[in-house]
Amino acid sequence: MGEMEQMKKEAEGLKTQIEAARKAVNDTDMASAAAGVAPAPRVQLKTRRTLKGHLAKIYAMHWCTDNRLMVSASQDGKLLIWDSHSGNKVNAVPLKSSWVMTCAYAPSGNLVASGGLDNMCTVYNLKTPVIKTVKELDAHAGYLSCCRFLSDNEILTASGDTTCALWDLETGKQTTVFLSHVGDCMCLALSPDNNSFISGACDSLAKLWDIRDGQCKQTFLGHTSDINAISFLPSGNAVVTGSDDCTCKMYDLRADQEVICYQDAALNSGVTSLALSMSGRLVFAGYDDFNCNIWDSLKGEKVGVLSGHDNRVSCTGVPADGMCVCTGSWDSFLKIWN
Amino acid sequence: MARDMSDKDILKMELEQLQKEVKNTREPVSKTAKEICEWVEAQAAEDPLIKGVPEDKNPFKEKGGCIIT
């Protein structure tokens, strides 16, 4: 048997073993475990703000930890910083490349970052008298799909080159490259304790990584297409994903498997984005069909819908205090709901 | 990155990852899912998007204007 044939055989054997080990602990599922939980009430949220200012499709948004400011990115070539309470624009950051796919706010509120088809992650200081470019992080060999700050000194990126990376913002260099996916990485989310992160990719897998040792600890199967959105449950022991296969799933980290799937036969649009309410009970999932569906994370039932956008919902975000949900769309508007 | 790698190198990478993951401990879903439910339920009582935000405490309430009742 050739070496590759040998390796394939061994890999198949291990996959079978892992599947059996998962099955052995699969003594119930989330919906059954939640049978005794009172159903979530029907959720009817109103649009409280419609933020107008972008001139083209919005691709990403991210809340500041102050629960008030947010950053949005549009292919009109701008990042806009909004005061969500007043609805006013606080800052506009012109981008060198208008093909932006992601943006992020640093926990300190001092920095924002963006990136996209330029393959770079550019970091801006909002606190200097004039907004300055602090660093251009240039080492990925593919587009930047997602970025998240750990602090003013470190940022994590996900790329179409199939890797994620941790960068030192002082040196502008990659400290760690996370390689294991075999498809474009589309999204990442930090664990509540900042020790790990989860990534979703076009290989339909979600992977859990240890930030410090660079190792992939767990791999989650089940989706049948690109994973576009991912988030930790606030408890830190489960992860929710959204995919082009039109479903969202919750993966339980300790049981190492999918425990519930959020799907509806009538839904045949891909999931573009997702955000969890503060308790993790509600999943706000944005779809290609212009809606944002609200799912009861424990029972798997649809409990509401946010309708109002005239094009694909491309991004969603809930601030840390859980007081609202923001949706951003290809229709160029952001809406705030509660 | 995976694009630069030969099929053989990709297979080797996948194999090594599987060799690590096969050793992971896995806890019963009946225990872990129950704990997730309990945690979420405890937090849901204070979740503003579930219990609602009173008008006077809502930083996003519609500004100004007249209300015709």
Coordinates of N, CA, C and O in Angstrom, one line a residue, chain A residues 176-261:
Chain A
T176 N 1.6 34.0 16.0 CA 1.2 32.6 15.9 C 0.3 32.4 14.6 O -0.5 33.3 14.3
V177 N 0.5 31.4 13.8 CA -0.4 31.0 12.7 C -1.1 29.8 13.1 O -0.5 28.8 13.5
F178 N -2.4 29.8 12.9 CA -3.3 28.7 13.3 C -3.7 28.0 12.0 O -4.5 28.5 11.2
L179 N -3.0 26.9 11.7 CA -3.3 26.2 10.4 C -3.9 24.8 10.7 O -3.3 24.0 11.4
S180 N -5.0 24.6 10.1 CA -5.7 23.2 10.2 C -6.8 23.2 9.2 O -7.1 22.1 8.7
H181 N -7.5 24.3 9.0 CA -8.6 24.3 8.0 C -8.1 24.1 6.6 O -6.9 24.4 6.3
V182 N -8.9 23.5 5.8 CA -8.5 23.3 4.4 C -9.4 24.0 3.4 O -9.4 23.8 2.2
G183 N -10.1 25.0 4.0 CA -11.0 25.9 3.2 C -10.8 27.3 3.8 O -10.3 27.5 4.9
D184 N -11.3 28.3 3.0 CA -11.2 29.7 3.5 C -11.8 29.8 4.8 O -12.9 29.4 5.1
C185 N -11.1 30.5 5.8 CA -11.6 30.8 7.1 C -12.6 32.0 6.9 O -12.2 33.0 6.3
M186 N -13.8 31.9 7.4 CA -14.8 33.0 7.2 C -15.1 33.8 8.4 O -15.7 34.9 8.3
C187 N -14.9 33.2 9.6 CA -15.3 33.9 10.8 C -14.5 33.4 12.0 O -14.0 32.3 12.0
L188 N -14.5 34.2 13.1 CA -13.9 33.7 14.3 C -14.6 34.4 15.5 O -15.2 35.5 15.3
A189 N -14.5 33.8 16.7 CA -15.0 34.4 17.9 C -14.1 34.0 19.0 O -13.6 32.9 19.1
L190 N -14.0 35.0 19.9 CA -13.1 34.8 21.1 C -13.9 34.2 22.2 O -15.1 34.5 22.4
S191 N -13.3 33.3 23.0 CA -14.0 32.7 24.2 C -14.1 33.8 25.2 O -13.3 34.8 25.3
P192 N -15.2 33.7 26.1 CA -15.3 34.7 27.2 C -14.1 34.9 28.0 O -13.8 36.0 28.5
D193 N -13.3 33.9 28.2 CA -12.1 34.0 29.1 C -10.8 34.4 28.3 O -9.7 34.5 28.8
N194 N -11.0 34.6 27.0 CA -9.9 35.1 26.1 C -8.7 34.1 25.9 O -7.7 34.4 25.4
N195 N -8.9 32.8 26.4 CA -7.8 31.8 26.3 C -7.9 31.0 25.0 O -7.0 30.4 24.6
S196 N -9.1 31.0 24.4 CA -9.3 30.3 23.2 C -10.2 31.0 22.2 O -10.8 32.1 22.6
F197 N -10.2 30.5 21.0 CA -11.1 31.1 20.0 C -11.6 30.0 19.1 O -11.0 28.9 19.1
I198 N -12.7 30.3 18.4 CA -13.3 29.3 17.5 C -13.4 29.9 16.1 O -13.5 31.1 16.0
S199 N -13.1 29.1 15.1 CA -13.1 29.6 13.7 C -14.1 28.7 12.9 O -14.3 27.5 13.2
G200 N -14.7 29.4 11.9 CA -15.6 28.6 10.9 C -15.0 28.8 9.5 O -14.5 29.9 9.2
A201 N -15.1 27.8 8.7 CA -14.5 27.9 7.4 C -15.3 27.3 6.3 O -16.4 26.7 6.5
C202 N -14.9 27.4 5.0 CA -15.5 26.9 3.8 C -15.4 25.4 3.7 O -16.0 24.8 2.8
D203 N -14.6 24.8 4.6 CA -14.5 23.3 4.6 C -15.6 22.7 5.5 O -15.6 21.6 5.8
S204 N -16.6 23.6 5.9 CA -17.8 23.2 6.7 C -17.5 22.8 8.1 O -18.3 22.2 8.8
L205 N -16.2 23.1 8.6 CA -15.8 22.7 9.9 C -15.7 24.0 10.8 O -15.4 25.1 10.3
A206 N -16.0 23.7 12.1 CA -15.7 24.7 13.1 C -14.5 24.2 14.0 O -14.5 23.0 14.3
K207 N -13.5 25.0 14.3 CA -12.4 24.5 15.1 C -12.2 25.4 16.3 O -12.2 26.6 16.2
L208 N -11.8 24.7 17.4 CA -11.5 25.4 18.7 C -10.0 25.4 18.8 O -9.4 24.4 18.7
W209 N -9.5 26.6 19.1 CA -8.0 26.8 19.2 C -7.6 27.3 20.5 O -8.3 28.1 21.1
D210 N -6.4 26.9 21.0 CA -5.8 27.5 22.2 C -5.0 28.6 21.7 O -4.1 28.4 20.8
I211 N -5.3 29.8 22.1 CA -4.6 31.0 21.6 C -3.1 31.0 21.9 O -2.3 31.4 21.1
R212 N -2.7 30.5 23.1 CA -1.3 30.6 23.5 C -0.4 29.4 22.9 O 0.7 29.7 22.5
D213 N -0.9 28.2 22.8 CA -0.1 27.2 22.2 C -0.3 26.9 20.7 O 0.4 26.1 20.1
G214 N -1.3 27.7 20.2 CA -1.5 27.6 18.7 C -2.1 26.3 18.2 O -2.2 26.1 17.0
Q215 N -2.5 25.4 19.1 CA -3.0 24.1 18.7 C -4.5 24.1 18.5 O -5.3 24.8 19.2
C216 N -5.0 23.4 17.5 CA -6.4 23.1 17.3 C -6.8 22.0 18.3 O -6.2 20.9 18.3
K217 N -7.7 22.3 19.2 CA -8.1 21.3 20.2 C -9.2 20.4 19.8 O -9.3 19.3 20.2
Q218 N -10.2 21.0 19.1 CA -11.4 20.2 18.8 C -11.8 20.7 17.4 O -11.6 21.8 17.0
T219 N -12.5 19.7 16.7 CA -13.0 20.0 15.3 C -14.5 19.6 15.3 O -14.8 18.5 15.8
F220 N -15.4 20.4 14.9 CA -16.8 20.1 14.9 C -17.4 20.0 13.5 O -17.2 20.8 12.6
L221 N -18.0 18.8 13.3 CA -18.6 18.4 12.0 C -20.1 18.6 12.0 O -20.7 18.7 13.1
G222 N -20.7 18.6 10.8 CA -22.1 18.6 10.8 C -22.7 19.5 9.7 O -23.6 19.1 9.0
H223 N -22.1 20.7 9.5 CA -22.5 21.5 8.4 C -22.1 20.9 7.1 O -21.2 20.2 7.0
T224 N -22.9 21.3 6.1 CA -22.6 20.7 4.7 C -22.2 21.8 3.8 O -22.2 21.6 2.6
S225 N -21.9 23.0 4.3 CA -21.5 24.1 3.5 C -20.7 25.1 4.3 O -20.5 24.9 5.5
D226 N -20.2 26.2 3.7 CA -19.4 27.2 4.4 C -20.1 27.6 5.7 O -21.2 27.9 5.7
I227 N -19.2 27.8 6.7 CA -19.7 28.4 8.0 C -19.3 29.9 7.9 O -18.2 30.2 7.8
N228 N -20.3 30.7 7.9 CA -20.1 32.2 7.7 C -20.1 32.9 9.0 O -19.7 34.1 9.0
A229 N -20.7 32.3 10.1 CA -20.8 33.1 11.3 C -20.6 32.1 12.5 O -21.0 31.0 12.4
I230 N -20.1 32.7 13.6 CA -19.8 31.8 14.7 C -19.8 32.7 16.0 O -19.4 33.9 15.9
S231 N -20.2 32.1 17.1 CA -20.2 32.8 18.4 C -20.1 31.9 19.5 O -20.7 30.8 19.4
F232 N -19.5 32.3 20.6 CA -19.5 31.5 21.8 C -20.8 31.8 22.6 O -21.3 32.9 22.6
L233 N -21.3 30.7 23.2 CA -22.4 31.0 24.2 C -21.7 31.7 25.4 O -20.6 31.4 25.7
P234 N -22.4 32.7 26.0 CA -21.7 33.5 27.0 C -21.2 32.6 28.2 O -20.2 33.0 28.9
S235 N -21.7 31.4 28.3 CA -21.2 30.5 29.4 C -19.8 30.0 29.0 O -19.1 29.4 29.9
G236 N -19.5 30.0 27.8 CA -18.1 29.6 27.3 C -18.0 28.1 27.0 O -16.9 27.7 26.6
N237 N -19.1 27.3 27.2 CA -18.9 25.9 27.0 C -19.7 25.4 25.8 O -19.9 24.2 25.6
A238 N -20.2 26.3 25.0 CA -20.8 25.9 23.7 C -20.6 27.0 22.7 O -20.3 28.1 23.0
V239 N -20.8 26.6 21.4 CA -20.6 27.5 20.3 C -21.7 27.4 19.4 O -22.3 26.3 19.2
V240 N -22.1 28.5 18.8 CA -23.2 28.5 17.8 C -22.7 29.0 16.4 O -21.9 29.9 16.4
T241 N -23.0 28.2 15.4 CA -22.5 28.5 14.0 C -23.7 28.8 13.1 O -24.8 28.3 13.3
G242 N -23.4 29.5 12.0 CA -24.4 29.8 10.9 C -23.7 29.5 9.6 O -22.6 29.8 9.4
S243 N -24.5 28.8 8.7 CA -23.9 28.3 7.5 C -24.7 28.6 6.2 O -25.9 28.8 6.2
D244 N -24.0 28.5 5.1 CA -24.6 28.5 3.8 C -25.6 27.4 3.5 O -26.4 27.4 2.6
D245 N -25.5 26.3 4.4 CA -26.5 25.2 4.3 C -27.8 25.6 4.9 O -28.7 24.7 5.1
C246 N -28.0 26.9 5.3 CA -29.3 27.4 5.7 C -29.6 27.1 7.2 O -30.7 27.4 7.7
T247 N -28.7 26.4 7.9 CA -29.0 26.1 9.3 C -28.0 26.8 10.2 O -26.9 27.2 9.8
C248 N -28.4 26.9 11.5 CA -27.4 27.2 12.6 C -27.3 26.0 13.4 O -28.3 25.2 13.5
K249 N -26.2 25.8 14.1 CA -26.1 24.7 15.0 C -25.4 25.1 16.3 O -24.7 26.1 16.3
M250 N -25.8 24.4 17.4 CA -25.0 24.6 18.6 C -24.1 23.4 18.9 O -24.6 22.2 18.8
Y251 N -22.9 23.6 19.1 CA -21.9 22.5 19.4 C -21.5 22.6 20.9 O -21.2 23.7 21.4
D252 N -21.7 21.5 21.6 CA -21.3 21.5 23.0 C -19.8 21.1 23.1 O -19.4 20.1 22.6
L253 N -19.0 22.0 23.7 CA -17.6 21.8 23.8 C -17.2 20.5 24.6 O -16.3 19.8 24.2
R254 N -17.9 20.3 25.7 CA -17.5 19.2 26.6 C -18.0 17.8 26.1 O -17.3 16.8 26.3
A255 N -19.1 17.8 25.3 CA -19.6 16.6 24.7 C -18.9 16.4 23.3 O -19.1 15.4 22.7
D256 N -18.3 17.5 22.9 CA -17.5 17.4 21.6 C -18.4 17.1 20.4 O -18.1 16.4 19.5
Q257 N -19.7 17.7 20.4 CA -20.6 17.4 19.2 C -21.7 18.4 19.2 O -22.0 19.1 20.1
E258 N -22.4 18.3 18.0 CA -23.6 19.1 17.8 C -24.7 18.6 18.7 O -24.9 17.4 18.9
V259 N -25.4 19.5 19.4 CA -26.5 19.1 20.3 C -27.8 19.7 19.8 O -28.9 19.3 20.4
I260 N -27.9 20.6 18.9 CA -29.2 21.1 18.4 C -28.9 21.8 17.0 O -27.8 22.4 16.8
C261 N -29.9 21.7 16.2 CA -29.8 22.4 14.9 C -31.0 23.3 14.7 O -32.2 22.9 15.0

